Short mmCIF file of C-alpha atoms in Angstrom, two decimals:
data_model
loop_
_atom_site.label_atom_id
_atom_site.label_comp_id
_atom_site.label_asym_id
_atom_site.label_seq_id
_atom_site.Cartn_x
_atom_site.Cartn_y
_atom_site.Cartn_z
CA UNK A 822 148.44 -114.68 -97.53
CA UNK A 823 150.18 -114.87 -100.91
CA UNK A 824 151.57 -111.35 -100.54
CA UNK A 825 152.94 -112.25 -97.09
CA UNK A 826 154.51 -115.41 -98.52
CA UNK A 827 156.21 -113.45 -101.30
CA UNK A 828 157.59 -110.99 -98.77
CA UNK A 829 158.93 -113.80 -96.59
CA UNK A 830 160.46 -115.54 -99.59
CA UNK A 831 162.23 -112.38 -100.71
CA UNK A 832 163.64 -111.76 -97.24
CA UNK A 833 164.80 -115.38 -96.85
CA UNK A 834 166.27 -115.48 -100.36
CA UNK A 835 168.11 -112.18 -99.83
CA UNK A 836 169.49 -113.25 -96.45
CA UNK A 837 170.83 -116.54 -97.82
CA UNK A 838 172.43 -114.67 -100.72
CA UNK A 839 174.29 -112.48 -98.22
CA UNK A 840 175.65 -115.56 -96.43
CA UNK A 841 176.60 -117.10 -99.78
CA UNK A 842 178.43 -113.89 -100.65
CA UNK A 843 180.24 -114.10 -97.30
CA UNK A 844 181.43 -117.64 -98.05
CA UNK A 845 182.56 -116.59 -101.54
CA UNK A 846 184.59 -113.80 -99.93
CA UNK A 847 186.18 -116.35 -97.58
CA UNK A 848 187.11 -118.47 -100.58
CA UNK A 849 189.18 -115.64 -102.04
CA UNK A 850 190.50 -113.95 -98.90
CA UNK A 851 190.15 -116.37 -95.94
CA UNK A 852 190.36 -119.87 -97.31
CA UNK A 853 190.91 -121.36 -93.85
CA UNK A 854 187.34 -120.23 -92.96
CA UNK A 855 185.76 -121.33 -96.24
CA UNK A 856 183.25 -124.23 -95.95
CA UNK A 857 182.33 -125.81 -99.27
CA UNK A 858 179.52 -127.93 -97.80
CA UNK A 859 177.90 -124.83 -96.28
CA UNK A 860 177.96 -123.10 -99.69
CA UNK A 861 176.31 -126.15 -101.26
CA UNK A 862 173.64 -126.11 -98.55
CA UNK A 863 172.95 -122.42 -99.05
CA UNK A 864 172.68 -122.79 -102.81
CA UNK A 865 170.27 -125.70 -102.38
CA UNK A 866 168.12 -123.56 -100.08
CA UNK A 867 168.17 -120.72 -102.60
CA UNK A 868 167.08 -123.07 -105.39
CA UNK A 869 164.27 -124.35 -103.17
CA UNK A 870 163.13 -120.80 -102.52
CA UNK A 871 163.09 -120.11 -106.27
CA UNK A 872 160.89 -123.18 -106.68
CA UNK A 873 158.57 -121.73 -104.03
CA UNK A 874 158.35 -118.51 -106.05
CA UNK A 875 157.37 -120.56 -109.10
CA UNK A 876 154.83 -122.54 -107.07
CA UNK A 877 153.16 -119.36 -105.84
CA UNK A 878 152.67 -118.22 -109.44
CA UNK A 879 151.18 -121.58 -110.49
CA UNK A 880 147.44 -122.41 -110.27
CA UNK A 881 148.24 -124.98 -107.56
CA UNK A 882 150.01 -122.42 -105.39
CA UNK A 883 147.24 -119.84 -105.86
CA UNK A 884 144.63 -122.42 -104.90
CA UNK A 885 146.59 -123.89 -101.98
CA UNK A 886 148.87 -121.17 -100.55
CA UNK A 887 149.29 -123.24 -97.37
CA UNK A 888 151.22 -125.82 -99.38
CA UNK A 889 153.66 -123.12 -100.53
CA UNK A 890 153.97 -122.00 -96.91
CA UNK A 891 155.03 -125.50 -95.76
CA UNK A 892 157.46 -126.03 -98.63
CA UNK A 893 159.00 -122.61 -97.94
CA UNK A 894 159.41 -123.43 -94.24
CA UNK A 895 160.89 -126.89 -94.81
CA UNK A 896 163.20 -125.61 -97.56
CA UNK A 897 164.96 -123.41 -95.02
CA UNK A 898 164.81 -125.66 -91.96
CA UNK A 899 165.37 -129.11 -93.48
CA UNK A 900 167.91 -128.47 -96.28
CA UNK A 901 170.84 -128.43 -93.81
CA UNK A 902 169.41 -131.55 -92.13
CA UNK A 903 169.18 -133.40 -95.44
CA UNK A 904 172.84 -132.57 -96.09
CA UNK A 905 173.69 -133.89 -92.64
CA UNK A 906 171.67 -137.03 -93.25
CA UNK A 907 173.68 -137.75 -96.40
CA UNK A 908 176.93 -137.30 -94.45
CA UNK A 909 175.76 -139.46 -91.53
CA UNK A 910 175.71 -136.65 -88.94
CA UNK A 911 172.58 -134.73 -87.97
CA UNK A 912 173.14 -131.31 -86.39
CA UNK A 913 170.06 -129.41 -85.05
CA UNK A 914 170.29 -125.72 -85.90
CA UNK A 915 169.66 -123.38 -82.99
CA UNK A 916 170.27 -120.43 -85.34
CA UNK A 917 168.26 -121.20 -88.50
CA UNK A 918 165.24 -122.81 -86.84
CA UNK A 919 164.45 -119.96 -84.41
CA UNK A 920 165.03 -117.36 -87.14
CA UNK A 921 162.64 -119.22 -89.45
CA UNK A 922 159.96 -119.81 -86.82
CA UNK A 923 160.08 -116.23 -85.53
CA UNK A 924 160.18 -114.88 -89.08
CA UNK A 925 157.08 -116.87 -89.99
CA UNK A 926 155.26 -115.71 -86.86
CA UNK A 927 156.02 -112.04 -87.51
CA UNK A 928 155.91 -111.79 -91.32
CA UNK A 929 153.38 -114.54 -92.13
CA UNK A 930 150.96 -114.99 -89.22
CA UNK A 931 148.48 -116.91 -91.35
CA UNK A 932 147.08 -119.93 -89.43
CA UNK A 933 148.65 -121.21 -86.22
CA UNK A 934 147.95 -124.80 -87.31
CA UNK A 935 150.13 -124.31 -90.40
CA UNK A 936 152.94 -123.03 -88.19
CA UNK A 937 152.55 -126.03 -85.91
CA UNK A 938 152.63 -128.46 -88.88
CA UNK A 939 155.78 -126.84 -90.26
CA UNK A 940 157.49 -127.15 -86.87
CA UNK A 941 156.36 -130.72 -86.28
CA UNK A 942 157.61 -131.63 -89.75
CA UNK A 943 161.13 -130.59 -88.73
CA UNK A 944 161.10 -132.64 -85.52
CA UNK A 945 159.49 -135.68 -87.16
CA UNK A 946 162.14 -135.65 -89.87
CA UNK A 947 165.02 -135.33 -87.40
CA UNK A 948 163.72 -137.93 -84.94
CA UNK A 949 162.61 -140.31 -87.69
CA UNK A 950 165.81 -140.25 -89.68
CA UNK A 951 167.94 -140.50 -86.54
CA UNK A 952 166.05 -143.58 -85.37
CA UNK A 953 165.75 -145.20 -88.80
CA UNK A 954 169.31 -144.59 -89.99
CA UNK A 955 170.99 -144.63 -86.59
CA UNK A 956 172.56 -141.26 -87.29
CA UNK A 957 174.95 -139.48 -85.02
CA UNK A 958 173.40 -136.35 -83.47
CA UNK A 959 175.86 -133.47 -83.10
CA UNK A 960 174.84 -130.91 -80.53
CA UNK A 961 175.43 -127.22 -81.43
CA UNK A 962 177.57 -126.79 -78.31
CA UNK A 963 179.20 -128.84 -75.58
CA UNK A 964 176.95 -127.23 -73.00
CA UNK A 965 173.74 -128.32 -74.73
CA UNK A 966 172.12 -131.63 -73.92
CA UNK A 967 169.16 -133.20 -75.80
CA UNK A 968 166.82 -132.16 -72.97
CA UNK A 969 167.99 -128.55 -73.10
CA UNK A 970 167.68 -128.55 -76.90
CA UNK A 971 164.12 -129.89 -76.84
CA UNK A 972 163.09 -127.46 -74.10
CA UNK A 973 164.70 -124.55 -75.98
CA UNK A 974 162.97 -125.36 -79.27
CA UNK A 975 159.66 -126.09 -77.48
CA UNK A 976 159.47 -122.63 -75.95
CA UNK A 977 160.43 -120.96 -79.20
CA UNK A 978 157.65 -122.80 -81.03
CA UNK A 979 155.20 -122.18 -78.20
CA UNK A 980 155.84 -118.42 -78.24
CA UNK A 981 155.59 -118.29 -82.05
CA UNK A 982 152.34 -120.25 -82.21
CA UNK A 983 150.81 -118.33 -79.33
CA UNK A 984 151.58 -115.00 -81.01
CA UNK A 985 150.05 -116.23 -84.28
CA UNK A 986 146.97 -117.52 -82.43
CA UNK A 987 146.48 -114.21 -80.63
CA UNK A 988 146.98 -112.32 -83.88
CA UNK A 989 144.31 -114.50 -85.52
CA UNK A 990 141.90 -113.76 -82.69
CA UNK A 991 142.47 -110.04 -83.06
CA UNK A 992 142.00 -110.29 -86.82
CA UNK A 993 138.83 -112.33 -86.40
CA UNK A 994 137.44 -109.90 -83.83
CA UNK A 995 138.29 -106.98 -86.12
CA UNK A 996 136.66 -108.74 -89.07
CA UNK A 997 133.49 -109.48 -87.07
CA UNK A 998 133.39 -105.89 -85.81
CA UNK A 999 133.79 -104.62 -89.37
CA UNK A 1000 131.01 -106.94 -90.55
CA UNK A 1001 128.72 -105.74 -87.79
CA UNK A 1002 129.58 -102.13 -88.59
CA UNK A 1003 128.87 -102.66 -92.29
CA UNK A 1004 125.60 -104.40 -91.44
CA UNK A 1005 124.61 -101.56 -89.13
CA UNK A 1006 125.56 -99.06 -91.84
CA UNK A 1007 123.46 -100.92 -94.41
CA UNK A 1008 120.50 -101.01 -92.01
CA UNK A 1009 120.94 -97.31 -91.28
CA UNK A 1010 121.16 -96.55 -94.99
CA UNK A 1011 118.00 -98.59 -95.64
CA UNK A 1012 116.20 -96.70 -92.86
CA UNK A 1013 117.38 -93.38 -94.30
CA UNK A 1014 116.14 -94.37 -97.75
CA UNK A 1015 112.82 -95.48 -96.27
CA UNK A 1016 112.51 -92.18 -94.38
CA UNK A 1017 113.46 -90.30 -97.55
CA UNK A 1018 110.75 -92.10 -99.53
CA UNK A 1019 108.20 -91.34 -96.82
CA UNK A 1020 109.23 -87.69 -96.79
CA UNK A 1021 108.98 -87.49 -100.59
CA UNK A 1022 105.49 -88.95 -100.36
CA UNK A 1023 104.54 -85.94 -98.24
CA UNK A 1024 106.61 -83.16 -99.81
CA UNK A 1025 108.04 -82.32 -103.23
CA UNK A 1026 111.71 -83.27 -103.52
CA UNK A 1027 113.00 -79.69 -103.75
CA UNK A 1028 110.93 -78.67 -100.71
CA UNK A 1029 112.08 -81.73 -98.75
CA UNK A 1030 115.73 -80.82 -99.42
CA UNK A 1031 115.17 -77.24 -98.29
CA UNK A 1032 113.27 -78.35 -95.21
CA UNK A 1033 116.13 -80.66 -94.15
CA UNK A 1034 118.62 -77.84 -94.57
CA UNK A 1035 116.55 -75.01 -93.09
CA UNK A 1036 113.84 -75.38 -90.44
CA UNK A 1037 112.39 -71.92 -91.07
CA UNK A 1038 109.01 -71.40 -92.70
CA UNK A 1039 109.04 -72.13 -96.44
CA UNK A 1040 106.74 -69.98 -98.58
CA UNK A 1041 106.92 -69.07 -102.27
CA UNK A 1042 104.75 -67.19 -104.74
CA UNK A 1043 103.96 -68.65 -108.17
CA UNK A 1044 102.30 -66.49 -110.81
CA UNK A 1045 101.09 -69.18 -113.23
CA UNK A 1046 99.78 -72.48 -111.93
CA UNK A 1047 96.63 -74.53 -112.42
CA UNK A 1048 94.82 -76.13 -109.50
CA UNK A 1049 92.41 -79.07 -109.69
CA UNK A 1050 89.90 -80.20 -107.09
CA UNK A 1051 87.97 -83.44 -107.52
CA UNK A 1052 85.20 -84.95 -105.43
CA UNK A 1053 83.46 -88.33 -105.68
CA UNK A 1054 79.72 -87.75 -105.93
CA UNK A 1055 77.57 -89.91 -103.67
CA UNK A 1056 80.42 -91.02 -101.47
CA UNK A 1057 78.58 -90.06 -98.29
CA UNK A 1058 75.60 -92.28 -99.21
CA UNK A 1059 77.96 -95.10 -100.18
CA UNK A 1060 79.72 -94.94 -96.81
CA UNK A 1061 76.49 -95.87 -95.05
CA UNK A 1062 75.99 -98.95 -97.25
CA UNK A 1063 79.35 -100.76 -96.94
CA UNK A 1064 81.70 -101.61 -94.07
CA UNK A 1065 84.54 -99.23 -93.09
CA UNK A 1066 87.32 -101.54 -94.38
CA UNK A 1067 85.53 -101.90 -97.71
CA UNK A 1068 85.02 -98.15 -97.86
CA UNK A 1069 88.70 -97.44 -97.26
CA UNK A 1070 89.76 -100.04 -99.84
CA UNK A 1071 87.26 -98.58 -102.31
CA UNK A 1072 88.65 -95.06 -101.88
CA UNK A 1073 92.24 -96.30 -101.90
CA UNK A 1074 91.84 -97.93 -105.30
CA UNK A 1075 90.42 -94.76 -106.83
CA UNK A 1076 92.99 -92.39 -105.34
CA UNK A 1077 95.85 -94.77 -106.13
CA UNK A 1078 94.79 -94.62 -109.78
CA UNK A 1079 94.73 -90.81 -109.54
CA UNK A 1080 98.21 -90.84 -107.96
CA UNK A 1081 99.58 -92.82 -110.92
CA UNK A 1082 98.02 -90.34 -113.32
CA UNK A 1083 99.51 -87.39 -111.43
CA UNK A 1084 102.94 -89.01 -111.62
CA UNK A 1085 102.54 -89.76 -115.33
CA UNK A 1086 101.59 -86.14 -116.06
CA UNK A 1087 104.32 -84.68 -113.84
CA UNK A 1088 101.90 -83.03 -111.42
CA UNK A 1089 102.21 -82.34 -107.72
CA UNK A 1090 99.60 -83.98 -105.54
CA UNK A 1091 98.80 -81.70 -102.62
CA UNK A 1092 96.42 -83.65 -100.40
CA UNK A 1093 93.24 -85.66 -100.02
CA UNK A 1094 90.49 -84.59 -97.64
CA UNK A 1095 87.90 -87.30 -97.18
CA UNK A 1096 86.75 -88.10 -100.71
CA UNK A 1097 88.26 -84.90 -102.18
CA UNK A 1098 91.48 -84.92 -104.22
CA UNK A 1099 93.71 -81.88 -104.87
CA UNK A 1100 96.52 -81.65 -107.43
CA UNK A 1101 98.43 -78.74 -109.02
CA UNK A 1102 100.64 -78.12 -112.05
CA UNK A 1103 103.33 -75.45 -112.30
CA UNK A 1104 105.01 -75.81 -108.92
CA UNK A 1105 107.38 -76.21 -107.17
CA UNK A 1106 109.06 -76.27 -110.59
CA UNK A 1107 107.30 -73.81 -112.94
CA UNK A 1108 106.09 -75.10 -116.33
CA UNK A 1109 104.45 -73.30 -119.24
CA UNK A 1110 101.95 -76.06 -120.03
CA UNK A 1111 100.50 -76.22 -116.53
CA UNK A 1112 96.90 -75.78 -117.71
CA UNK A 1113 97.28 -78.41 -120.45
CA UNK A 1114 98.76 -80.91 -117.98
CA UNK A 1115 95.83 -80.44 -115.57
CA UNK A 1116 93.30 -80.70 -118.40
CA UNK A 1117 94.80 -84.02 -119.50
CA UNK A 1118 94.77 -85.18 -115.89
CA UNK A 1119 91.09 -84.30 -115.49
CA UNK A 1120 90.07 -86.17 -118.65
CA UNK A 1121 92.11 -89.19 -117.62
CA UNK A 1122 90.53 -89.14 -114.15
CA UNK A 1123 87.09 -89.42 -115.72
CA UNK A 1124 88.26 -92.35 -117.83
CA UNK A 1125 89.92 -94.05 -114.84
CA UNK A 1126 86.70 -93.80 -112.80
CA UNK A 1127 84.69 -95.24 -115.70
CA UNK A 1128 87.05 -98.23 -115.81
CA UNK A 1129 86.78 -98.62 -112.03
CA UNK A 1130 82.97 -98.65 -112.19
CA UNK A 1131 83.03 -101.30 -114.91
CA UNK A 1132 85.44 -103.46 -112.90
CA UNK A 1133 83.69 -103.08 -109.53
CA UNK A 1134 80.08 -102.85 -110.70
CA UNK A 1135 79.64 -99.35 -109.27
CA UNK A 1136 78.11 -96.17 -110.66
CA UNK A 1137 80.33 -93.53 -109.06
CA UNK A 1138 80.72 -90.15 -110.69
CA UNK A 1139 83.31 -87.45 -110.18
CA UNK A 1140 82.97 -83.68 -110.01
CA UNK A 1141 86.07 -81.69 -111.02
CA UNK A 1142 86.87 -77.99 -110.70
CA UNK A 1143 89.87 -76.21 -112.25
CA UNK A 1144 91.28 -72.70 -111.96
CA UNK A 1145 94.48 -71.03 -113.16
CA UNK A 1146 96.39 -68.09 -111.71
CA UNK A 1147 98.80 -67.10 -108.92
CA UNK A 1148 99.13 -68.96 -105.62
CA UNK A 1149 101.30 -68.99 -102.52
CA UNK A 1150 102.76 -72.38 -101.63
CA UNK A 1151 104.71 -73.48 -98.61
CA UNK A 1152 105.12 -75.58 -95.49
CA UNK A 1153 103.90 -74.38 -92.12
CA UNK A 1154 103.94 -75.85 -88.64
CA UNK A 1155 106.37 -78.25 -86.96
CA UNK A 1156 104.22 -81.40 -86.69
CA UNK A 1157 102.38 -83.34 -89.39
CA UNK A 1158 103.26 -80.61 -91.85
CA UNK A 1159 102.22 -80.73 -95.49
CA UNK A 1160 102.97 -78.73 -98.58
CA UNK A 1161 99.87 -76.60 -99.10
CA UNK A 1162 98.52 -73.80 -101.32
CA UNK A 1163 96.76 -70.53 -100.56
CA UNK A 1164 95.21 -67.83 -102.66
CA UNK A 1165 92.22 -66.88 -104.77
CA UNK A 1166 93.12 -69.43 -107.46
CA UNK A 1167 92.83 -72.23 -104.90
CA UNK A 1168 89.49 -70.90 -103.65
CA UNK A 1169 88.16 -70.65 -107.21
CA UNK A 1170 89.18 -74.20 -108.07
CA UNK A 1171 87.39 -75.40 -104.94
CA UNK A 1172 84.26 -73.39 -105.91
CA UNK A 1173 84.35 -74.80 -109.45
CA UNK A 1174 84.28 -78.30 -107.96
CA UNK A 1175 81.67 -77.73 -105.24
CA UNK A 1176 79.31 -75.80 -107.58
CA UNK A 1177 79.94 -78.06 -110.53
CA UNK A 1178 77.82 -80.85 -111.98
CA UNK A 1179 78.46 -84.55 -111.38
CA UNK A 1180 80.46 -86.10 -114.19
CA UNK A 1181 81.65 -82.72 -115.51
CA UNK A 1182 84.87 -80.67 -115.45
CA UNK A 1183 84.10 -77.05 -114.66
CA UNK A 1184 86.81 -74.43 -115.27
CA UNK A 1185 87.17 -70.72 -114.73
CA UNK A 1186 87.61 -68.22 -117.55
CA UNK A 1187 91.36 -67.96 -116.81
CA UNK A 1188 91.76 -71.70 -117.46
CA UNK A 1189 89.49 -71.51 -120.51
CA UNK A 1190 91.69 -68.82 -122.08
CA UNK A 1191 94.75 -71.05 -121.65
CA UNK A 1192 93.10 -74.08 -123.24
CA UNK A 1193 90.52 -72.91 -125.76
CA UNK A 1194 92.75 -73.41 -128.80
CA UNK A 1195 93.42 -77.10 -128.14
CA UNK A 1196 90.41 -78.34 -126.17
CA UNK A 1197 86.65 -78.46 -126.69
CA UNK A 1198 84.52 -76.52 -124.21
CA UNK A 1199 80.89 -75.95 -123.53
CA UNK A 1200 79.94 -72.62 -122.01
CA UNK A 1201 77.86 -73.12 -118.89
CA UNK A 1202 76.94 -69.48 -118.63
CA UNK A 1203 76.79 -67.14 -115.70
CA UNK A 1204 76.60 -68.68 -112.22
CA UNK A 1205 76.71 -67.13 -108.78
CA UNK A 1206 80.02 -68.18 -107.23
CA UNK A 1207 80.12 -68.03 -103.45
CA UNK A 1208 82.34 -65.16 -102.33
CA UNK A 1209 82.90 -63.90 -105.93
CA UNK A 1210 79.46 -63.12 -107.28
CA UNK A 1211 78.35 -63.83 -110.84
CA UNK A 1212 80.94 -65.44 -113.17
CA UNK A 1213 80.99 -67.16 -116.53
CA UNK A 1214 82.29 -70.72 -116.35
CA UNK A 1215 82.95 -73.49 -118.86
CA UNK A 1216 82.80 -77.29 -119.07
CA UNK A 1217 85.89 -79.03 -120.42
CA UNK A 1218 84.65 -81.71 -122.86
CA UNK A 1219 87.67 -83.21 -124.64
CA UNK A 1220 90.76 -82.48 -126.68
CA UNK A 1221 90.21 -81.04 -130.13
#
């Protein structure tokens, strides 16, 4: 509104300066057409407009721009009437009033009520001073009667106010539509973020990005990773002793603790199957310390389960198997897809878990060779691994 007011003030001020310049020219070249009183009126209007500029820059004008609007309007429309009042003759202006009212409606369509107040102020002043001071009213032309004048000004004001009112309705409808669009955009963005979080809970971020860009099968080979399988011993017996909701809550607390550990160690959780938990280090972003990260994870899982037992009064134990080597990782299928691993390393980690001992962390020789300098091990000896025959395995005990 303030910017519109400044624009209107500049236009009004410039237009009055041009008329003042015209009267000055008449003074020098056409003195018979020069009107001193008209020059005085124009200068008074220009001074009033300068005061409006100052008001707009003041804290009062910035807080109440409608006040500056009314003063601006009355400065232009009432200054000639005040001069006429002082001379005893009031002359309604059929030139200045319509220009001002139409100019306000086109350049400053702010609030139709403000336009109506500015117009009523002009009529109240003219009618009031005429009645109070018994002034002579001079019609702009011999053909114009008071009834014609009132009807003429009424329709001008009606058209101006109607155009401002319609403009406000359009602006309000546009504002509401923009608000609804922004709200819909925010809701859509929130849904996208929620979907993105859900997708990242299923897939690694780099795989999720590739899957959104390319719907073809994603498969990659990794030469050095470490895979961990963990299983809660005695879970089957426990499931027959407690209710299903309690069982799910029991398992959720344990696996949630494991999820936090996997995140802390920078590992990639692959899946849970029943009471089994699978996690890997070294993919989809390769890392040199993949075996060390999994070893730390395994030791922390044992500690987390011990704390859970103490808090819940349980005696659960965990069996963990670890193997290091190459794997193939990828996403297959088009429904309920997951990021999964294949290869001998995965099979060996699963065998280390299933043929392990409750409460222990059994690792293959490949993992032992990666960790033997920094961790304590106990050699289990030779065992018959299903599908592989006899192998030497080791128990991870602790860090050195």
